[in-house]
Short mmCIF file of C-alpha atoms and ligand atoms in Angstrom, two decimals:
data_model
loop_
_atom_site.label_atom_id
_atom_site.label_comp_id
_atom_site.label_asym_id
_atom_site.label_seq_id
_atom_site.Cartn_x
_atom_site.Cartn_y
_atom_site.Cartn_z
CA MET E 1 68.24 100.67 90.06
CA SER E 2 66.80 99.61 86.54
CA ASP E 3 67.21 96.27 85.54
CA ARG E 4 69.42 97.19 82.63
CA VAL E 5 72.05 98.91 85.36
CA LYS E 6 71.08 95.65 87.17
CA GLN E 7 72.30 93.24 84.44
CA LEU E 8 75.15 95.38 83.33
CA VAL E 9 76.94 96.60 86.34
CA ARG E 10 79.68 94.32 88.06
CA GLU E 11 78.13 93.24 90.85
CA GLU E 12 81.22 94.24 93.33
CA ILE E 13 80.37 97.42 92.24
CA GLN E 14 76.63 97.19 93.26
CA ALA E 15 77.85 95.99 96.19
CA LEU E 16 79.82 98.96 97.32
CA SER E 17 78.96 102.40 98.91
CA ALA E 18 80.38 105.34 97.54
CA TYR E 19 83.37 107.36 98.98
CA HIS E 20 81.63 109.42 101.65
CA VAL E 21 82.99 112.37 102.44
CA PRO E 22 80.91 114.44 105.03
CA ASP E 23 80.07 118.57 104.91
CA PRO E 24 81.84 121.07 107.04
CA GLY E 25 79.80 123.43 106.75
CA ASP E 26 81.32 126.17 108.83
CA MET E 27 82.58 124.08 111.38
CA ILE E 28 86.43 123.84 112.07
CA LYS E 29 87.81 121.36 109.37
CA LEU E 30 90.05 118.73 111.35
CA ASP E 31 88.67 116.25 109.55
CA ALA E 32 90.89 115.23 106.81
CA MET E 33 94.74 115.85 107.35
CA GLU E 34 95.19 119.00 105.63
CA ASN E 35 97.30 122.04 106.26
CA PRO E 36 95.21 124.75 107.62
CA TYR E 37 97.25 127.51 106.32
CA LEU E 38 97.42 129.48 103.27
CA TRP E 39 100.40 131.14 101.58
CA PRO E 40 100.93 134.87 102.68
CA GLN E 41 100.22 137.89 100.52
CA GLU E 42 102.61 138.08 98.22
CA MET E 43 103.24 134.63 97.53
CA GLN E 44 99.10 134.64 96.64
CA THR E 45 99.17 138.41 94.59
CA GLN E 46 102.88 136.43 92.32
CA TRP E 47 100.79 133.16 92.09
CA LEU E 48 98.40 135.34 90.35
CA GLU E 49 99.73 137.22 88.12
CA GLY E 50 101.86 134.82 86.46
CA LEU E 51 97.98 132.38 85.96
CA LYS E 52 97.08 135.08 83.78
CA ASN E 53 99.26 133.71 81.08
CA ILE E 54 98.66 130.05 80.96
CA ALA E 55 96.89 129.21 78.15
CA VAL E 56 94.24 127.22 79.23
CA ASN E 57 92.70 126.61 75.39
CA ARG E 58 96.32 123.80 74.95
CA TYR E 59 96.08 120.79 76.38
CA PRO E 60 98.90 120.57 79.34
CA ASP E 61 102.91 119.10 78.61
CA PRO E 62 101.82 115.41 78.77
CA SER E 63 104.23 114.31 80.75
CA ALA E 64 104.67 117.23 83.31
CA ALA E 65 108.17 117.09 82.54
CA SER E 66 109.50 120.25 84.30
CA LEU E 67 107.29 119.65 87.05
CA THR E 68 108.53 115.86 87.65
CA ARG E 69 112.04 117.55 87.64
CA GLN E 70 111.02 119.63 89.96
CA LEU E 71 109.31 117.43 92.18
CA GLU E 72 111.91 114.57 92.25
CA GLN E 73 114.57 117.00 93.40
CA VAL E 74 112.34 118.61 96.52
CA MET E 75 111.67 114.71 96.76
CA GLU E 76 115.05 113.72 96.99
CA VAL E 77 114.84 111.05 94.52
CA PRO E 78 117.56 109.02 93.93
CA SER E 79 119.76 109.68 90.58
CA GLY E 80 118.47 106.68 88.24
CA MET E 81 115.17 106.08 89.39
CA ARG E 82 112.06 107.38 87.12
CA SER E 83 109.32 109.06 88.26
CA ILE E 84 105.49 109.70 86.97
CA LEU E 85 102.88 111.55 88.35
CA GLY E 86 99.39 111.37 89.22
CA ASN E 87 96.44 113.14 89.49
CA GLY E 88 96.40 113.06 93.74
CA SER E 89 98.33 109.85 94.86
CA ASP E 90 94.94 107.90 94.45
CA GLU E 91 95.30 107.92 90.70
CA LEU E 92 98.81 106.24 91.76
CA ILE E 93 97.69 103.17 93.03
CA GLN E 94 95.28 102.92 90.39
CA ILE E 95 97.36 102.79 87.87
CA ILE E 96 99.56 100.23 90.10
CA CYS E 97 96.61 97.84 90.64
CA MET E 98 95.48 97.93 86.55
CA ALA E 99 98.67 97.00 85.57
CA LEU E 100 98.96 94.29 87.92
CA ALA E 101 95.44 93.00 88.10
CA LYS E 102 96.03 89.27 86.01
CA PRO E 103 93.40 87.27 87.27
CA ASP E 104 93.65 86.36 90.82
CA ALA E 105 96.43 88.65 91.18
CA VAL E 106 96.29 89.72 94.81
CA VAL E 107 96.82 93.36 96.91
CA LEU E 108 97.83 92.75 100.36
CA ALA E 109 98.19 95.16 103.26
CA PRO E 110 97.67 95.61 106.85
CA GLU E 111 94.77 96.12 108.49
CA PRO E 112 94.01 99.43 109.27
CA THR E 113 94.69 101.03 106.78
CA PHE E 114 94.57 104.15 104.00
CA VAL E 115 90.98 102.74 102.94
CA MET E 116 91.54 103.32 98.82
CA TYR E 117 94.11 100.54 98.92
CA ASP E 118 90.56 97.90 98.92
CA MET E 119 88.63 100.34 97.31
CA ILE E 120 91.23 100.39 94.32
CA ALA E 121 91.22 96.91 94.40
CA ARG E 122 87.91 96.18 94.44
CA PHE E 123 87.50 98.50 90.89
CA THR E 124 90.54 96.57 89.32
CA ASN E 125 89.10 93.44 89.69
CA MET E 126 91.97 92.16 92.03
CA ARG E 127 91.67 89.51 95.40
CA TYR E 128 92.49 92.33 97.90
CA GLN E 129 93.67 90.80 101.48
CA SER E 130 94.37 92.14 104.81
CA VAL E 131 96.56 91.26 107.95
CA ALA E 132 95.59 92.67 111.12
CA LEU E 133 98.05 94.93 112.85
CA ASN E 134 99.15 93.98 116.41
CA SER E 135 97.89 95.95 119.50
CA ALA E 136 100.82 98.14 119.04
CA PHE E 137 99.41 99.35 115.69
CA GLN E 138 103.24 97.61 114.17
CA LEU E 139 103.18 94.93 112.17
CA ASP E 140 102.28 91.47 112.66
CA MET E 141 105.69 89.78 111.18
CA PRO E 142 104.84 86.04 111.37
CA ALA E 143 101.15 87.27 110.19
CA MET E 144 102.32 89.33 107.05
CA LEU E 145 105.12 86.82 106.05
CA GLN E 146 102.79 83.80 106.50
CA ALA E 147 100.28 85.95 104.44
CA ILE E 148 102.66 86.57 101.41
CA GLU E 149 103.68 82.83 101.15
CA GLU E 150 99.76 81.97 101.00
CA TYR E 151 98.80 84.10 98.60
CA ASN E 152 101.69 85.48 96.62
CA PRO E 153 100.32 88.82 96.48
CA ALA E 154 101.00 91.02 93.17
CA VAL E 155 101.89 94.25 95.36
CA ILE E 156 101.83 95.44 98.91
CA PHE E 157 101.39 98.42 100.31
CA LEU E 158 102.51 100.17 103.32
CA ALA E 159 101.01 103.40 104.63
CA TYR E 160 104.49 105.18 106.50
CA PRO E 161 102.91 106.48 108.51
CA ASN E 162 99.87 104.96 108.35
CA ASN E 163 96.28 105.74 107.79
CA PRO E 164 94.67 106.35 109.98
CA THR E 165 96.81 105.13 112.99
CA GLY E 166 99.91 107.68 113.15
CA ASN E 167 103.01 105.86 113.61
CA LEU E 168 105.67 104.82 111.57
CA PHE E 169 106.24 100.71 110.68
CA THR E 170 109.60 99.70 111.96
CA GLU E 171 112.16 99.82 109.28
CA GLN E 172 112.96 96.31 109.71
CA ASP E 173 110.05 94.99 109.77
CA VAL E 174 109.60 96.88 105.88
CA ARG E 175 112.63 95.96 104.87
CA THR E 176 112.02 92.37 105.61
CA ILE E 177 108.57 92.57 104.25
CA ILE E 178 110.53 93.94 100.54
CA LYS E 179 112.72 91.01 100.90
CA LYS E 180 110.15 88.44 101.06
CA SER E 181 108.18 89.83 98.95
CA GLY E 182 107.78 87.82 95.42
CA GLY E 183 105.89 91.12 94.14
CA LEU E 184 106.30 95.30 94.09
CA VAL E 185 105.86 96.55 97.17
CA VAL E 186 104.79 100.08 97.67
CA VAL E 187 105.60 102.15 100.46
CA ASP E 188 103.45 105.13 100.88
CA GLU E 189 104.87 108.25 102.53
CA ALA E 190 101.92 110.78 102.23
CA TYR E 191 102.96 112.16 105.62
CA HIS E 192 106.40 112.14 105.06
CA ALA E 193 106.81 116.17 105.90
CA PHE E 194 106.26 114.91 109.10
CA ALA E 195 107.56 112.05 109.38
CA GLY E 196 111.40 111.96 109.91
CA HIS E 197 112.05 108.81 107.99
CA SER E 198 111.81 107.97 104.62
CA PHE E 199 112.35 104.78 102.00
CA MET E 200 112.91 107.36 99.08
CA PRO E 201 117.55 106.62 100.24
CA MET E 202 116.33 102.78 100.15
CA LEU E 203 114.59 102.63 96.21
CA LYS E 204 118.31 101.40 95.43
CA ASP E 205 118.65 98.77 97.83
CA TYR E 206 115.65 97.13 96.07
CA ASN E 207 113.97 95.51 92.15
CA ASN E 208 110.51 95.42 94.23
CA LEU E 209 109.99 98.81 95.83
CA VAL E 210 108.83 101.78 94.75
CA VAL E 211 108.01 105.42 96.83
CA MET E 212 104.96 107.35 96.61
CA ARG E 213 104.77 110.79 97.49
CA THR E 214 101.90 113.67 97.19
CA VAL E 215 101.54 117.32 98.06
CA SER E 216 98.05 117.30 99.32
CA LYS E 217 99.08 116.78 103.32
CA MET E 218 101.88 119.58 102.63
CA GLY E 219 99.53 122.14 102.16
CA LEU E 220 98.13 121.82 98.33
CA ALA E 221 95.73 119.18 98.93
CA GLY E 222 93.36 121.32 96.32
CA LEU E 223 95.55 120.79 93.17
CA ARG E 224 95.83 116.59 93.44
CA LEU E 225 99.06 115.63 92.59
CA GLY E 226 100.92 112.70 93.84
CA ILE E 227 104.43 111.31 92.59
CA LEU E 228 106.15 107.72 92.44
CA SER E 229 109.39 106.93 92.19
CA GLY E 230 111.15 103.66 91.61
CA PRO E 231 113.36 101.69 89.54
CA THR E 232 112.72 102.52 85.57
CA ASP E 233 111.68 98.90 84.31
CA TRP E 234 107.90 99.43 86.76
CA LEU E 235 107.60 103.06 85.93
CA ASN E 236 107.90 102.77 81.89
CA GLU E 237 105.01 99.93 82.80
CA PHE E 238 102.92 102.50 84.55
CA ASP E 239 103.38 105.34 82.57
CA LYS E 240 101.42 103.03 79.46
CA ILE E 241 98.66 103.34 81.81
CA ARG E 242 98.90 106.78 82.56
CA LEU E 243 96.25 109.09 80.54
CA PRO E 244 97.61 111.41 78.55
CA TYR E 245 97.48 115.18 80.08
CA ASN E 246 96.51 113.81 83.48
CA ILE E 247 97.74 116.77 84.93
CA ASN E 248 96.33 119.75 84.16
CA VAL E 249 98.10 123.03 83.13
CA LEU E 250 96.61 125.32 86.50
CA THR E 251 98.26 121.98 88.75
CA GLN E 252 101.66 121.60 86.87
CA TYR E 253 101.70 125.83 87.24
CA SER E 254 100.37 126.37 90.40
CA ALA E 255 102.68 123.46 91.76
CA GLU E 256 105.93 124.77 90.34
CA PHE E 257 105.37 127.73 91.89
CA ALA E 258 104.65 126.58 95.13
CA LEU E 259 107.41 124.55 94.99
CA GLN E 260 109.84 127.35 94.14
CA HIS E 261 108.81 128.61 97.71
CA SER E 262 109.19 124.99 99.32
CA ASP E 263 110.35 127.02 102.54
CA ILE E 264 107.00 128.37 102.82
CA LEU E 265 106.03 125.15 102.89
CA LYS E 266 108.46 123.66 105.51
CA GLN E 267 107.83 126.70 107.48
CA GLN E 268 103.84 125.18 107.30
CA THR E 269 104.50 121.78 108.38
CA ASP E 270 107.62 122.25 110.87
CA GLN E 271 104.76 124.51 112.58
CA ILE E 272 102.65 121.46 112.75
CA CYS E 273 104.79 119.20 114.16
CA LEU E 274 105.60 121.56 116.67
CA ASP E 275 101.63 121.95 117.58
CA ARG E 276 100.97 118.38 117.09
CA GLU E 277 103.06 117.83 120.53
CA THR E 278 101.41 120.63 122.14
CA MET E 279 98.14 118.33 121.06
CA GLN E 280 99.64 115.48 122.70
CA GLN E 281 100.61 117.17 125.81
CA ALA E 282 96.71 118.66 125.89
CA LEU E 283 95.32 114.92 125.31
CA ALA E 284 97.31 113.10 127.55
CA GLU E 285 95.89 115.24 130.20
CA ILE E 286 92.19 113.76 129.22
CA GLU E 287 91.93 110.50 131.74
CA ASP E 288 89.57 108.55 129.79
CA ILE E 289 91.80 109.08 126.49
CA LYS E 290 93.84 106.42 125.77
CA GLN E 291 96.30 108.34 122.56
CA TYR E 292 98.30 106.52 119.59
CA PRO E 293 101.86 107.82 119.07
CA SER E 294 102.10 109.87 115.45
CA ASN E 295 104.63 110.84 112.69
CA ALA E 296 101.57 112.48 110.35
CA ASN E 297 99.45 116.05 110.74
CA PHE E 298 96.95 113.87 112.79
CA ILE E 299 96.56 111.95 116.17
CA LEU E 300 94.52 108.65 116.45
CA PHE E 301 93.03 108.74 120.26
CA LYS E 302 90.48 106.08 121.65
CA VAL E 303 87.77 107.04 123.99
CA LEU E 304 87.95 104.54 126.96
CA THR E 305 85.07 104.08 128.70
CA ARG E 306 82.90 107.07 127.36
CA ASN E 307 80.72 107.18 124.52
CA SER E 308 82.90 108.16 121.25
CA ALA E 309 80.04 109.15 119.22
CA GLN E 310 78.30 110.84 121.70
CA ILE E 311 81.92 113.45 122.12
CA PHE E 312 81.75 113.27 118.38
CA GLU E 313 78.54 114.65 118.26
CA SER E 314 79.47 117.07 120.80
CA LEU E 315 82.07 118.18 119.35
CA LYS E 316 80.39 119.47 116.11
CA LEU E 317 78.06 120.95 118.57
CA ASP E 318 80.95 123.09 119.79
CA LYS E 319 81.60 123.86 115.84
CA VAL E 320 84.63 121.25 115.20
CA LEU E 321 85.20 118.18 112.47
CA ILE E 322 87.07 115.29 113.32
CA LYS E 323 87.01 111.65 112.03
CA ARG E 324 84.66 109.27 114.00
CA PHE E 325 85.26 105.23 113.46
CA PRO E 326 83.03 102.84 113.80
CA ASP E 327 82.60 102.21 117.69
CA THR E 328 81.30 98.63 117.66
CA SER E 329 84.04 96.53 117.16
CA GLY E 330 87.90 95.72 115.66
CA PRO E 331 90.92 97.78 116.76
CA LEU E 332 89.46 100.95 116.05
CA ALA E 333 86.43 100.78 118.13
CA GLY E 334 85.66 103.56 119.98
CA CYS E 335 88.45 105.98 118.21
CA LEU E 336 88.75 109.48 116.72
CA ARG E 337 91.56 111.12 114.64
CA VAL E 338 92.26 114.55 114.78
CA THR E 339 94.39 116.87 112.14
CA ILE E 340 96.23 119.29 113.73
CA GLY E 341 95.00 122.02 112.51
CA LYS E 342 95.97 126.36 113.50
CA PRO E 343 96.54 126.91 117.40
CA GLU E 344 93.57 128.66 117.22
CA GLU E 345 92.19 125.60 115.99
CA ASN E 346 93.77 123.40 118.49
CA GLU E 347 92.58 125.21 121.16
CA VAL E 348 89.13 125.24 120.44
CA PHE E 349 88.83 121.96 119.80
CA LEU E 350 90.61 120.72 122.66
CA LYS E 351 88.13 123.46 124.97
CA ALA E 352 85.28 121.21 123.28
CA LEU E 353 86.91 117.78 123.50
CA ASN E 354 87.87 118.51 127.89
CA LYS E 355 83.48 120.13 127.94
CA ALA E 356 82.64 116.50 126.13
CA PHE E 357 84.16 114.42 128.89
CA SER E 358 82.97 117.16 131.22
CA VAL E 359 79.35 116.83 130.61
CA GLN E 360 78.42 113.39 129.42
CA ARG E 361 78.42 110.43 131.05
C1 PLP C 401 96.11 110.70 101.94
C2 PLP C 401 96.10 110.05 101.70
C3 PLP C 401 96.83 109.66 99.83
C4 PLP C 401 96.10 110.20 99.49
O1 PLP C 401 96.72 111.58 98.77
P1 PLP C 401 95.90 112.01 97.65
O2 PLP C 401 97.63 112.76 96.53
O3 PLP C 401 95.79 113.16 98.12
O4 PLP C 401 95.15 111.27 96.37
C5 PLP C 401 97.50 108.66 100.23
N1 PLP C 401 97.78 107.74 101.17
C6 PLP C 401 97.56 107.87 102.28
C7 PLP C 401 98.03 107.10 103.75
C8 PLP C 401 96.93 109.22 102.54
O5 PLP C 401 96.80 108.91 103.90
#
């Protein structure tokens, strides 16, 4: 690093390491909560036909009005609310933080949770405070309420279901946090398609609640598209920070097309929910594993007596990539996270996993 870089770049940024995404090579990719399915051939052909008419020389609709309306319909955003779209929900988290980043403003979230809340808080010069979840990965309510009182957070992020734990917090706990908070509460429903429960209908009950969704885990991760919905006064302010044209023409076209076929996406996510159950049953057969309940398209499990790093490496040798957490300390010590893939991929994973447990001592 040159002196000039060292001198000019903010110290908090220098202290960070870049977000690392492992290269899957030719491994079966069960590490990133992607939907494993492509579209049926006929749908692909139709999509390609429409693509011919896209004018890439023109700027996109700056507010993606038509796509926004369609997403609001599919996501059942209550009437009277407003929505904005982001280049992935990651960008929406960034917009929220930029809007609220007064000097010393605090972001509060439980721990462990989605790492981008912490990262983006740092990028935007906000103070990040976390409160440990209890041993069942539920909200520790006395500690949460104390943190709300102590830090008066400008924003609280609650992933619902939570990543990487996979569970839903109780509705009552989330409602209590919304009520007790003097700031904004963001309920991040990235895994809504697999969750069976939502705070979307409750937007009308509160003036400090917004709900965030993404199409990524539904099967459109490559498009980078998220939606943030809530009371108009909040969304009007956030929209001022959104860069014009943040949703490109290819994404606007492709997402609209995909949502016209939302029955196909629904079939895929329903299939994933069924296969989650099959996976849970198979994991329950392995003695040295404690698995956690999941309302998402992944399962977190703890390796009880063996070394989780060795299990992970053994899976890799059998060409299966899942997610590993640092194995020394903290609530995720010894934990691995597997995304539900196609049935045949899940079978390869389970076979490799059983092998890893049988040979390794
Ligand atoms: C995957 C994930 C996101 C990111 O979604 P993108 O729209 O792909 O940026 C947001 N929140 C949680 C909790 C996630 O797990």
